[in-house]
Tab-separated table of C-alpha atoms in Angstrom:
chain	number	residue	atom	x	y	z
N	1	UNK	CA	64.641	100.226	49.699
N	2	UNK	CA	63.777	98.857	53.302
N	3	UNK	CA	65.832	96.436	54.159
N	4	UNK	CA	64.675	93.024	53.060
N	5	UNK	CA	64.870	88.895	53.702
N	6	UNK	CA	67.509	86.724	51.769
N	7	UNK	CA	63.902	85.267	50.346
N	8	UNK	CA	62.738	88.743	49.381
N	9	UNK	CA	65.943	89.440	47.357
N	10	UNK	CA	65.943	86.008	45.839
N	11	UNK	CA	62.634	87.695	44.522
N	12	UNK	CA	64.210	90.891	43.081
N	13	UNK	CA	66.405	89.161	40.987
N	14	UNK	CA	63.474	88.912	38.959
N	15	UNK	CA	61.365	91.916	39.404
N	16	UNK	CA	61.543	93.055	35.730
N	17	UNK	CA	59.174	89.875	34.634
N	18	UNK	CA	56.629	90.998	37.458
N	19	UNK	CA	56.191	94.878	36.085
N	20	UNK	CA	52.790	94.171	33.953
N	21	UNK	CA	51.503	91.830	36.605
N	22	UNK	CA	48.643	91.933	39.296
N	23	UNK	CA	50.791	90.475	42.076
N	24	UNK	CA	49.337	89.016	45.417
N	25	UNK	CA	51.537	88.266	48.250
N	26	UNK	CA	50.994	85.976	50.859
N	27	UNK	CA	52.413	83.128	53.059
N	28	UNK	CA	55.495	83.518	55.761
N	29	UNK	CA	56.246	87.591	54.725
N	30	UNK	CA	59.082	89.481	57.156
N	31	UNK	CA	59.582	92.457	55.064
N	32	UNK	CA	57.293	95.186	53.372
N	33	UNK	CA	58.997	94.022	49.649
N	34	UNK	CA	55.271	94.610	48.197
N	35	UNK	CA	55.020	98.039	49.126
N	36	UNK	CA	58.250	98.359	47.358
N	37	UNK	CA	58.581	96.177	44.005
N	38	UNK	CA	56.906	97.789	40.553
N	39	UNK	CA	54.171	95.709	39.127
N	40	UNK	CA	50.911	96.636	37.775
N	41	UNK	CA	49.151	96.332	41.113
N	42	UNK	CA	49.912	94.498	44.108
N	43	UNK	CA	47.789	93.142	47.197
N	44	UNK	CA	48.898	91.178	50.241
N	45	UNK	CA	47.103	88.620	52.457
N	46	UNK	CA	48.495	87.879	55.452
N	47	UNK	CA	48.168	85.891	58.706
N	48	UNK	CA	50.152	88.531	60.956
N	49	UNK	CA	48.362	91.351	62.675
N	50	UNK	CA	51.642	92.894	63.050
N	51	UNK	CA	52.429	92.740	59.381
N	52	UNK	CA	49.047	93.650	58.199
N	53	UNK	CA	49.351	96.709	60.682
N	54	UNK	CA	52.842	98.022	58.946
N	55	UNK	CA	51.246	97.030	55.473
N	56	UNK	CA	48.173	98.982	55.592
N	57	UNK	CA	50.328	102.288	56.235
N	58	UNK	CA	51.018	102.388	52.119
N	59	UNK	CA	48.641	99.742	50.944
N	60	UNK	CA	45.282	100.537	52.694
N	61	UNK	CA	42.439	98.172	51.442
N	62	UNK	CA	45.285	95.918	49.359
N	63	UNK	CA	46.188	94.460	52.367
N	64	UNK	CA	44.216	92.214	53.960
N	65	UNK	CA	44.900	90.313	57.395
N	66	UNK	CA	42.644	86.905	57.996
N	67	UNK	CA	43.112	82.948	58.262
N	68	UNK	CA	42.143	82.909	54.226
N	69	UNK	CA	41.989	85.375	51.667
N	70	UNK	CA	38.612	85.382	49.846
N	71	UNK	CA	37.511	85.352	46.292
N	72	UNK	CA	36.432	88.979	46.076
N	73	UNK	CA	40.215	90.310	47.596
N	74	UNK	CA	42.249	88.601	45.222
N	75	UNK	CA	39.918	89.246	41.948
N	76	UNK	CA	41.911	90.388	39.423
N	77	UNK	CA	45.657	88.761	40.715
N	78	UNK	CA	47.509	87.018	38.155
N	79	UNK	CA	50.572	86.499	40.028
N	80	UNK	CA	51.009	84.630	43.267
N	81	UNK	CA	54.055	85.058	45.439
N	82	UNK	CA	54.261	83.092	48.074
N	83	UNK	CA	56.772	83.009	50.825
N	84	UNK	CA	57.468	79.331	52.254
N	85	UNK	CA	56.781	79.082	56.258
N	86	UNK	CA	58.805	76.446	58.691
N	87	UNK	CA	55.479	74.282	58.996
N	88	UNK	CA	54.945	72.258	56.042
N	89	UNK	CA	51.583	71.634	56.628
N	90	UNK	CA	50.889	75.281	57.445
N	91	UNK	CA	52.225	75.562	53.361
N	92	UNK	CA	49.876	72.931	52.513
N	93	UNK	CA	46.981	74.274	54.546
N	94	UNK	CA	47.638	78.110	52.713
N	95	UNK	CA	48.203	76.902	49.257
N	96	UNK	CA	45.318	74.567	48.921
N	97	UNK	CA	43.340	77.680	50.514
N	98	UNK	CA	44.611	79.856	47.874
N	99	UNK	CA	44.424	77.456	44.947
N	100	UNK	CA	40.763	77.050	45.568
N	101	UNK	CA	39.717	80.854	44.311
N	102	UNK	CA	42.771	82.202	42.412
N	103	UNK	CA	42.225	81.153	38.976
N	104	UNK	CA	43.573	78.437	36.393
N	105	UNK	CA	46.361	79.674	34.641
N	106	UNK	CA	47.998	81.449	37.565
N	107	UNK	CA	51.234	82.073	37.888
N	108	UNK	CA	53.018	81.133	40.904
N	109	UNK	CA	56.197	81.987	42.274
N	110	UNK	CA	57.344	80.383	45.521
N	111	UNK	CA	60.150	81.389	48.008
N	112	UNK	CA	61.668	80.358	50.907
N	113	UNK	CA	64.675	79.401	52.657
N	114	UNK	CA	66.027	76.037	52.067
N	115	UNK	CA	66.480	74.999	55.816
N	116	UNK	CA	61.977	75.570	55.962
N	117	UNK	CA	61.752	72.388	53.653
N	118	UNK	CA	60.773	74.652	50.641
N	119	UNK	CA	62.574	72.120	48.279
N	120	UNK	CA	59.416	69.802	49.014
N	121	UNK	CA	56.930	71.958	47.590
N	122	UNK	CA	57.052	69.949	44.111
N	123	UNK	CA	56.177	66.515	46.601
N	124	UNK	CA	53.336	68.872	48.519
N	125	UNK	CA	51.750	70.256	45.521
N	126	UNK	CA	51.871	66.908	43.524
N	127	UNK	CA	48.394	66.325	41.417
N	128	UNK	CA	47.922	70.422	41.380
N	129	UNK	CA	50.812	71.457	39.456
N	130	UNK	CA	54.103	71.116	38.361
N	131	UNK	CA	57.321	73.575	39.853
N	132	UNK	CA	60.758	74.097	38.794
N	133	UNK	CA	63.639	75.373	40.390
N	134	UNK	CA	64.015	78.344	39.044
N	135	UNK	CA	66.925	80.445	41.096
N	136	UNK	CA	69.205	79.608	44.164
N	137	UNK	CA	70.859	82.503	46.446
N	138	UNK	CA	71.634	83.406	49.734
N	139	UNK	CA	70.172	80.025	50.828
N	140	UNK	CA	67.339	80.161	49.202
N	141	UNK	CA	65.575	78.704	46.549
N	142	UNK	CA	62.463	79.969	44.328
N	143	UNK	CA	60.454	77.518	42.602
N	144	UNK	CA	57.676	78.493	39.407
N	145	UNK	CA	54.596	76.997	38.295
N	146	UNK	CA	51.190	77.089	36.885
N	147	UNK	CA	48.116	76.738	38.238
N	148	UNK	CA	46.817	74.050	36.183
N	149	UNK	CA	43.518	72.760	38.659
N	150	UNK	CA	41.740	74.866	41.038
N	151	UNK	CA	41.453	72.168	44.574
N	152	UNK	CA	38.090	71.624	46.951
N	153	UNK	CA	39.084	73.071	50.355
N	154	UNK	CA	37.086	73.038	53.510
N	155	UNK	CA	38.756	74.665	56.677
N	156	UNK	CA	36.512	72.111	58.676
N	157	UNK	CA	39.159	69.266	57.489
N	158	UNK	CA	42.381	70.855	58.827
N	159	UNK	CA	41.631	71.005	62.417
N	160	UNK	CA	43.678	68.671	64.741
N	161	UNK	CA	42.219	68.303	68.499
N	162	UNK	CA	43.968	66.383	71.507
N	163	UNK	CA	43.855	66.058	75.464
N	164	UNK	CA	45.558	67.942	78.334
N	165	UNK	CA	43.839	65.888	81.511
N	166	UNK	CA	40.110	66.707	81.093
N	167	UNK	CA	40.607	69.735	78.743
N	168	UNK	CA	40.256	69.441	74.661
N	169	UNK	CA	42.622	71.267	72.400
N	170	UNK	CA	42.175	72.382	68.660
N	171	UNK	CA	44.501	73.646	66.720
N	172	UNK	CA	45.152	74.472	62.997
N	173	UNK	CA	48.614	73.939	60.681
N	174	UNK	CA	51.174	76.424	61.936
N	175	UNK	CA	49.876	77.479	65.400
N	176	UNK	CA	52.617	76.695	68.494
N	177	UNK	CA	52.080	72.719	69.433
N	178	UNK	CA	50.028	71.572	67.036
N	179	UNK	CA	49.896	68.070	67.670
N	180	UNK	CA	50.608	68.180	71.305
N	181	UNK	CA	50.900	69.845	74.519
N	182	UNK	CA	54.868	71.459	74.498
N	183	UNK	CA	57.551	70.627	77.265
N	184	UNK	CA	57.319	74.312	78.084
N	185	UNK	CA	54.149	74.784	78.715
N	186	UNK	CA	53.323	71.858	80.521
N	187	UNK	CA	56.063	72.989	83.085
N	188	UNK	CA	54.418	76.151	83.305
N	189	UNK	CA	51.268	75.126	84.207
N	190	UNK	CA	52.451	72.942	86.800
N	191	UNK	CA	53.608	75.930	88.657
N	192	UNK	CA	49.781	76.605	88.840
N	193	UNK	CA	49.192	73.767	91.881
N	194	UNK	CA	46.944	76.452	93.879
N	195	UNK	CA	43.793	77.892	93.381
N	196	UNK	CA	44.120	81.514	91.843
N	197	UNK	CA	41.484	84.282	90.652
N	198	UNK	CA	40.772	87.473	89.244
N	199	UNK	CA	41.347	88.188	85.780
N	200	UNK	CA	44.221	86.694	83.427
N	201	UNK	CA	45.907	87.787	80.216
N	202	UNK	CA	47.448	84.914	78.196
N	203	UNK	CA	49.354	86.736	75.375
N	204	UNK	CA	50.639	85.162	72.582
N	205	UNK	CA	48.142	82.243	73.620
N	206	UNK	CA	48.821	79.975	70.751
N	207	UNK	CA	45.729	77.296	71.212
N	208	UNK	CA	44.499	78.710	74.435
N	209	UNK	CA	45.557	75.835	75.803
N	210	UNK	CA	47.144	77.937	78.909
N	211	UNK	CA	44.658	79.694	79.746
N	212	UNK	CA	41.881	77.038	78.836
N	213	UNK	CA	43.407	74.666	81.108
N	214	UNK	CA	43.964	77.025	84.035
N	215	UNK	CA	40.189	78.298	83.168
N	216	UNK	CA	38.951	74.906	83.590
N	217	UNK	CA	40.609	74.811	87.220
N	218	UNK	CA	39.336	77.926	88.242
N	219	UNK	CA	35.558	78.572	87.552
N	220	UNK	CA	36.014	82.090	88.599
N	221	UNK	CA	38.869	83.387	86.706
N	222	UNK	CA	38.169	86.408	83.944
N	223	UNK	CA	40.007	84.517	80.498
N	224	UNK	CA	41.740	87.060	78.145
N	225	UNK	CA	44.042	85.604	74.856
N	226	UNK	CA	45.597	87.288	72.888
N	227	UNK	CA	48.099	86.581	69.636
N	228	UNK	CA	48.892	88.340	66.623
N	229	UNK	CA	48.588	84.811	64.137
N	230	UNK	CA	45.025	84.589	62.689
N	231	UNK	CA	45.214	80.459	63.128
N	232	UNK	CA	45.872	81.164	67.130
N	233	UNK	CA	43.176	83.374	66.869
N	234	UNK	CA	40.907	80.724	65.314
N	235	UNK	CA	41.843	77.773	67.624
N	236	UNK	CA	41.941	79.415	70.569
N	237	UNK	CA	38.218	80.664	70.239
N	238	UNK	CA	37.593	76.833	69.025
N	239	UNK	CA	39.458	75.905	72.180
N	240	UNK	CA	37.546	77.577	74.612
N	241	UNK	CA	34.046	76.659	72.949
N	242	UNK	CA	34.816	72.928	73.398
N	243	UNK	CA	35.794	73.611	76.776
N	244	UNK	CA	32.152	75.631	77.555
N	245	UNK	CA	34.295	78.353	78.665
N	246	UNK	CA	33.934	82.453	78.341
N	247	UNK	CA	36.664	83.913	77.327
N	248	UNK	CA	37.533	87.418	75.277
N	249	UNK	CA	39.949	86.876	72.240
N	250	UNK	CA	41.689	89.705	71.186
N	251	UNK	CA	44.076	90.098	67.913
N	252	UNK	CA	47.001	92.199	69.613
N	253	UNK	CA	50.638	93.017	68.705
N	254	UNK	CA	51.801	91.889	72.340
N	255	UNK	CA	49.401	94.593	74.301
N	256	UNK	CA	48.429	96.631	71.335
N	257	UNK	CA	44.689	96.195	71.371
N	258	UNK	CA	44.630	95.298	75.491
N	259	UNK	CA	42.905	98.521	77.362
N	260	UNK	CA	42.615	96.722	80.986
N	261	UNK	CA	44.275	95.588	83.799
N	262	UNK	CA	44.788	91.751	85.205
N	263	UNK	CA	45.910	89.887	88.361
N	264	UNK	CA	47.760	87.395	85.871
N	265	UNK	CA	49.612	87.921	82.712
N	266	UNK	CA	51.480	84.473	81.495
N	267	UNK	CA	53.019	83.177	78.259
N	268	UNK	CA	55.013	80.582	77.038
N	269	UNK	CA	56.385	83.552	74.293
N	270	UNK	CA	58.081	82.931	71.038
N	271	UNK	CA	61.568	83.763	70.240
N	272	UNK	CA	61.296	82.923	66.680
N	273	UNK	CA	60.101	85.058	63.441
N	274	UNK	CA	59.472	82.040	61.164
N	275	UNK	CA	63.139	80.636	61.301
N	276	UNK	CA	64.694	83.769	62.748
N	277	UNK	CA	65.673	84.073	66.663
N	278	UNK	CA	64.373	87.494	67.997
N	279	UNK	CA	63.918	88.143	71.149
N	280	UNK	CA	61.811	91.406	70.721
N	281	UNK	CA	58.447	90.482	71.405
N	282	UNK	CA	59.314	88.954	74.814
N	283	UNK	CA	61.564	92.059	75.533
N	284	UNK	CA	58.558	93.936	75.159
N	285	UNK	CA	56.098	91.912	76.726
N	286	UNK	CA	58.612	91.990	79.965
N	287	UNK	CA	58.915	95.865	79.930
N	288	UNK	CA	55.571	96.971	78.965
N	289	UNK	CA	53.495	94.312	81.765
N	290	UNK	CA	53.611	96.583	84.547
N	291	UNK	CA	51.205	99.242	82.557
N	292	UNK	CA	48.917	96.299	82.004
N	293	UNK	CA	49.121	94.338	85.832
N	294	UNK	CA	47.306	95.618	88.257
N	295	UNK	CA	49.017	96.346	92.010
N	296	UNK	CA	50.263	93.186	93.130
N	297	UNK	CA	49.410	91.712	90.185
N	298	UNK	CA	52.074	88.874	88.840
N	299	UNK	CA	53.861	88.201	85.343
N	300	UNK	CA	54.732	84.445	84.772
N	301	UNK	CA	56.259	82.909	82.106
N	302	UNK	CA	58.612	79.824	80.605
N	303	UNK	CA	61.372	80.428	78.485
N	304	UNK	CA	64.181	78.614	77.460
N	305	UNK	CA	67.235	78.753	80.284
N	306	UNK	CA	69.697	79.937	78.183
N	307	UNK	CA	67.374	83.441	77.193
N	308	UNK	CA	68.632	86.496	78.888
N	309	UNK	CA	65.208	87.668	80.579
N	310	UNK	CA	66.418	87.351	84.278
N	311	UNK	CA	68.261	91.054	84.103
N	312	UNK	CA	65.265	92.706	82.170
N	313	UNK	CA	62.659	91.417	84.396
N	314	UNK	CA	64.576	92.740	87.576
N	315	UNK	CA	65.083	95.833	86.228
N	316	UNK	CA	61.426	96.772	85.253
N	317	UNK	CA	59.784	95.014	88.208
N	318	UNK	CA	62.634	95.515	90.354
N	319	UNK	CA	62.444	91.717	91.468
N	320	UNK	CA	62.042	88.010	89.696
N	321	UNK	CA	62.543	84.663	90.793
N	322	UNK	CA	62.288	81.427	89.767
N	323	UNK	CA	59.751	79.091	90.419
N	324	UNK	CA	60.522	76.124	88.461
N	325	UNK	CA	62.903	74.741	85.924
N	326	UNK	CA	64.062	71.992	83.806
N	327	UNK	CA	67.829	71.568	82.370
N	328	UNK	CA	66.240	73.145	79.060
N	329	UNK	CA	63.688	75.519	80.806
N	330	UNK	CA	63.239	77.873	83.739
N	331	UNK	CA	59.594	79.852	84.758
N	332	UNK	CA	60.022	82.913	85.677
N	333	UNK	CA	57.636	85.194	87.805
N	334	UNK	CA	57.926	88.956	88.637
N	335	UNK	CA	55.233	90.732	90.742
N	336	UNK	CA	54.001	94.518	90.236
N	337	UNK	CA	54.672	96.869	93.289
């Protein structure tokens, strides 16, 4: 057995009532639990390219990676376990998704970690169906119900859009700064006060709204975004269309799926896993941008002060300095040799 979240064990203390069951898996999932647990089939949908790329190893065409799962994949489920992500209306926006094609009668098992606000999925779900408590461990809570009415949904009525200067921003439930333009970002792009060119890699773009903005500014700069979330994904191609800009959007695991070289690679990068601090992805985003700049190219980003980046970036570009900062946040940029 792999080893697994306090939510995924919460899970197994009931894995006996799931063995004649067509299970599908889907929501905030940080472990590979469904290649694992004994049930009369299983399939996953997720939202991670990452995920999906370690799931399809031992589960092939039963796992499926995509904003929303669709009628034909799920055919057959009779079992829904969901895992409960930090962003309550990212819940709301997966669950009414789901609960439009899975079928009435359903049985639905919900998860999560009682710090994500996973104790208001009774509120959420109100008028749809009815869940009870149904175990409590390792801070976590699962929560069962029936699917007593299938729900209208239309992506079209989830997307929220607002204004950095001149520049138009849509995003969907659960993608980075949602609502609004983030304190880190905005001091990273005012680091930006000159004209610059050439061709630019946003990874883990979020919304776009980095390299939209910067796009806008500079008619002549190449646009690549990248993220591994299928609602960053989505937005940031919406982003860039209300914009009237060109831009190629690439699903990626940090570089992944990139094959060229830029002038510019920049990212306001995560250090969270749902509610988890990791520092991996940035760790390899610093170490593996000199394969992807090209000479003389630079790699600029915003992280929180207190993250240990400064040693890493020195010793794989052999230099790094900071160009602005905030008592919370600091830019860093490192240039290729």
């Amino acid at each position: 057995m792999s080893v697994l979240t306090p939510a995924s064990e919460v899970i197994l203390r009931h894995h006996e009532q799931f063995s004649s069951h067509h299970l599908l898996f889907a929501g905030d999932l940080q472990d590979n639990l469904a290649t694992e647990i004994e049930a009369a089939s299983v399939r996953v949908h997720t939202n991670q390219y990452h995920l999906w790329q370690s799931l399809i190893r031992q589960l092939g065409d039963s796992a499926q990676f995509g904003l929303v799962a669709d009628s034909a994949f799920i055919k057959g489920c009779d079992t829904l376990i969901y895992y409960w992500p930090k962003s309550k209306q990212e819940a709301r926006f997966q669950l009414r998704s789901l609960f439009s094609i899975l079928p009435i009668g359903t049985d639905i098992f919900i998860v999560g970690e009682n710090r994500s606000g996973v104790r208001s999925v009774d509120k959420l779900m109100e008028g749809i169906t009815t869940f009870h408590k149904i175990d409590t461990a390792r801070r976590c809570s699962l929560f069962y119900g029936q699917l007593k009415n299938q729900v209208q949904f239309d992506q079209n009525n989830w997307w929220n859009s607002y204004q950095v200067g001149d520049t138009t921003i849509n995003t969907l439930p659960g993608v980075f700064s949602q609502d609004d333009l983030d304190v880190g970002s905005r001091l990273l792009l005012s680091t930006f006060d000159a004209p610059i060119s050439g061709s630019l890699l946003d990874i883990a773009c979020g919304s776009g709204v980095l390299a939209t903005v910067l796009g806008k500014k500079n008619p002549d700069l190449t646009l690549t975004l990248s993220d591994v979330n299928a609602a960053a994904i989505t937005s940031s191609k919406a982003t860039l269309k209300a914009n009237k800009l060109e831009g190629n959007v690439v699903t990626s695991n940090v570089y992944s799926a990139i094959e060229e070289k830029f002038d510019w690679i920049i990212s306001n990068p995560p250090f969270h896993d749902g509610l988890k601090t990791t520092l991996t992805v940035t760790e390899d985003m610093i170490r593996m941008a000199p394969s992807y700049l090209k000479s003389g190219g630079q790699f600029r980003i915003v992280a929180n002060a207190f993250l240990p980046y400064p040693s890493l970036l020195d010793k794989t570009f052999g230099n790094h300095k900071v160009i602005a900062q905030t008592g919370k946040f600091k830019v860093y940029q490192a240039t290729k040799r």
